[in-house]
Amino acid sequence: MDLQRSASICSGGIDDMVHIFSFQTKIRVAGLIFLILFMAGCGSVQPRWVVRTTSTLFSSSSNSTGLEGEVVALFTPLASTSSRGDEAVLSLYLAESIKKIAPTWKIMDEQQTIALINRHGLAEEYTCLRQGVDQSHVLNRELLQKIGKSIEARYVLQPRLAYISQTMTDRLDAPVTPFVILQTRSAVMRLSLQLWDTISGEPVWSSAAESVVVGETASLEPMFIKDAARAAFGGMLVDLLTKKTSSEYSRLNHFLDSLIQEKNK
């Protein structure tokens, strides 16, 4: 009798363990299916973004609409010591933003600007000009006039990267699986932009912006810095065209939001 009871207890314990393992397996499978469905349905959700800007008014004797008839050259972006290297592609995003927001401007992109400067044998002057503005935030008047006259550009835009960061925070895990279903991913960027007159050697407009882009995602992609950069440049350029000195832009601004979404497709 004792042996039968022991056998019955052992059999019941094994059945319970098999049931438990079977239940865990089902949960894992269900979690994996949920993960796949979630990634298929929610992986392309557009991020939320906000930009705050502080800008000056256009201080030239003519108003900002005069830019449409003049060549505006883009200088190579500058960066703070902690952000060196991250500024490399900012001029591309700036050029793209200008073409969308101010399509009538005569823009000379960074590659064209550098090519013309080198063609005229002004590489040393350009290096000296950049070293000076990096230390004093002032473009040397004589060097600026010489370069502007040689490349036939009335104005130059000087972008500067002050801060950049990316973060990822887990929000939701699949049940009893090692998978992360949902993450909050964000990018923060602080940029400034100055417009200089190459004839007078004066800054005629400047702006600073902080942009934040946040998204809930199940994909493996980070929150790209390009979205934060385009949002910031877009906000500053709209300030220039609309003569604003302090603004906040978000997805409620359908014009800017459509530009950012277009880049994400």
PDB file of N, CA and C in Angstrom, residues 5 13-14 95 97 102 106 120 127 132 137 147-148 163 167 177 179 190-191 205 230 237-238 259-260 264:
ATOM      1  N   ARG A   5       1.086   4.196  -2.805  1.00  0.00           N
ATOM      2  CA  ARG A   5       0.864   5.610  -2.476  1.00  0.00           C
ATOM      3  C   ARG A   5       2.058   6.457  -2.928  1.00  0.00           C
ATOM      4  N   GLY A  13       3.410  14.352  -8.899  1.00  0.00           N
ATOM      5  CA  GLY A  13       4.412  15.426  -8.915  1.00  0.00           C
ATOM      6  C   GLY A  13       4.986  15.621 -10.299  1.00  0.00           C
ATOM      7  N   ILE A  14       5.233  14.485 -10.978  1.00  0.00           N
ATOM      8  CA  ILE A  14       5.780  14.589 -12.334  1.00  0.00           C
ATOM      9  C   ILE A  14       4.779  15.241 -13.258  1.00  0.00           C
ATOM     10  N   ALA A  95      21.389  71.925 -45.422  1.00  0.00           N
ATOM     11  CA  ALA A  95      21.116  72.194 -46.834  1.00  0.00           C
ATOM     12  C   ALA A  95      19.755  71.633 -47.241  1.00  0.00           C
ATOM     13  N   SER A  97      17.181  71.123 -45.278  1.00  0.00           N
ATOM     14  CA  SER A  97      16.139  71.919 -44.629  1.00  0.00           C
ATOM     15  C   SER A  97      15.898  73.227 -45.372  1.00  0.00           C
ATOM     16  N   ALA A 102      13.086  77.201 -47.644  1.00  0.00           N
ATOM     17  CA  ALA A 102      13.349  78.416 -48.431  1.00  0.00           C
ATOM     18  C   ALA A 102      13.894  78.018 -49.802  1.00  0.00           C
ATOM     19  N   LYS A 106      19.592  80.949 -53.025  1.00  0.00           N
ATOM     20  CA  LYS A 106      20.714  80.435 -53.824  1.00  0.00           C
ATOM     21  C   LYS A 106      21.756  79.859 -52.858  1.00  0.00           C
ATOM     22  N   HIS A 120      40.693  78.378 -55.067  1.00  0.00           N
ATOM     23  CA  HIS A 120      41.294  79.713 -55.045  1.00  0.00           C
ATOM     24  C   HIS A 120      42.511  79.789 -54.126  1.00  0.00           C
ATOM     25  N   THR A 127      41.234  77.864 -42.726  1.00  0.00           N
ATOM     26  CA  THR A 127      41.613  77.204 -41.472  1.00  0.00           C
ATOM     27  C   THR A 127      41.800  78.227 -40.366  1.00  0.00           C
ATOM     28  N   GLY A 132      39.790  80.879 -35.428  1.00  0.00           N
ATOM     29  CA  GLY A 132      39.431  82.101 -34.723  1.00  0.00           C
ATOM     30  C   GLY A 132      38.002  82.081 -34.211  1.00  0.00           C
ATOM     31  N   HIS A 137      34.172  83.021 -31.342  1.00  0.00           N
ATOM     32  CA  HIS A 137      32.827  83.128 -31.925  1.00  0.00           C
ATOM     33  C   HIS A 137      32.718  84.329 -32.861  1.00  0.00           C
ATOM     34  N   ILE A 147      37.440  85.610 -48.544  1.00  0.00           N
ATOM     35  CA  ILE A 147      36.830  84.344 -48.943  1.00  0.00           C
ATOM     36  C   ILE A 147      35.500  84.585 -49.657  1.00  0.00           C
ATOM     37  N   GLY A 148      34.681  85.470 -49.096  1.00  0.00           N
ATOM     38  CA  GLY A 148      33.388  85.763 -49.696  1.00  0.00           C
ATOM     39  C   GLY A 148      33.524  86.302 -51.112  1.00  0.00           C
ATOM     40  N   TYR A 163      25.627  70.384 -28.151  1.00  0.00           N
ATOM     41  CA  TYR A 163      25.360  69.205 -27.307  1.00  0.00           C
ATOM     42  C   TYR A 163      24.561  68.192 -28.111  1.00  0.00           C
ATOM     43  N   THR A 167      19.423  58.238 -25.880  1.00  0.00           N
ATOM     44  CA  THR A 167      19.136  57.339 -24.758  1.00  0.00           C
ATOM     45  C   THR A 167      18.108  56.303 -25.187  1.00  0.00           C
ATOM     46  N   THR A 177      10.216  35.718 -21.477  1.00  0.00           N
ATOM     47  CA  THR A 177      11.131  35.613 -22.619  1.00  0.00           C
ATOM     48  C   THR A 177      12.208  36.681 -22.457  1.00  0.00           C
ATOM     49  N   PHE A 179      13.057  38.782 -24.612  1.00  0.00           N
ATOM     50  CA  PHE A 179      12.849  39.824 -25.600  1.00  0.00           C
ATOM     51  C   PHE A 179      12.304  41.099 -24.966  1.00  0.00           C
ATOM     52  N   ARG A 190      21.425  70.378 -29.170  1.00  0.00           N
ATOM     53  CA  ARG A 190      21.459  71.844 -29.076  1.00  0.00           C
ATOM     54  C   ARG A 190      22.341  72.361 -30.213  1.00  0.00           C
ATOM     55  N   LEU A 191      21.773  73.244 -31.017  1.00  0.00           N
ATOM     56  CA  LEU A 191      22.454  73.795 -32.181  1.00  0.00           C
ATOM     57  C   LEU A 191      22.359  75.308 -32.188  1.00  0.00           C
ATOM     58  N   TRP A 205      22.245  87.838 -38.387  1.00  0.00           N
ATOM     59  CA  TRP A 205      21.181  87.055 -37.750  1.00  0.00           C
ATOM     60  C   TRP A 205      21.798  85.858 -37.048  1.00  0.00           C
ATOM     61  N   ARG A 230      17.198  68.046 -38.113  1.00  0.00           N
ATOM     62  CA  ARG A 230      16.272  68.650 -39.061  1.00  0.00           C
ATOM     63  C   ARG A 230      15.174  69.439 -38.355  1.00  0.00           C
ATOM     64  N   LEU A 237      15.101  78.212 -39.060  1.00  0.00           N
ATOM     65  CA  LEU A 237      14.856  78.829 -40.366  1.00  0.00           C
ATOM     66  C   LEU A 237      13.465  79.458 -40.435  1.00  0.00           C
ATOM     67  N   VAL A 238      12.486  78.807 -39.833  1.00  0.00           N
ATOM     68  CA  VAL A 238      11.142  79.395 -39.788  1.00  0.00           C
ATOM     69  C   VAL A 238      11.164  80.690 -38.982  1.00  0.00           C
ATOM     70  N   LEU A 259       7.830  67.601 -43.010  1.00  0.00           N
ATOM     71  CA  LEU A 259       9.200  67.488 -43.476  1.00  0.00           C
ATOM     72  C   LEU A 259       9.956  66.402 -42.747  1.00  0.00           C
ATOM     73  N   ILE A 260       9.769  66.335 -41.424  1.00  0.00           N
ATOM     74  CA  ILE A 260      10.459  65.326 -40.627  1.00  0.00           C
ATOM     75  C   ILE A 260       9.937  63.935 -40.958  1.00  0.00           C
ATOM     76  N   ASN A 264      11.633  60.235 -42.660  1.00  0.00           N
ATOM     77  CA  ASN A 264      11.593  58.958 -41.957  1.00  0.00           C
ATOM     78  C   ASN A 264      11.013  57.823 -42.796  1.00  0.00           C
TER      79      ASN A 264
END
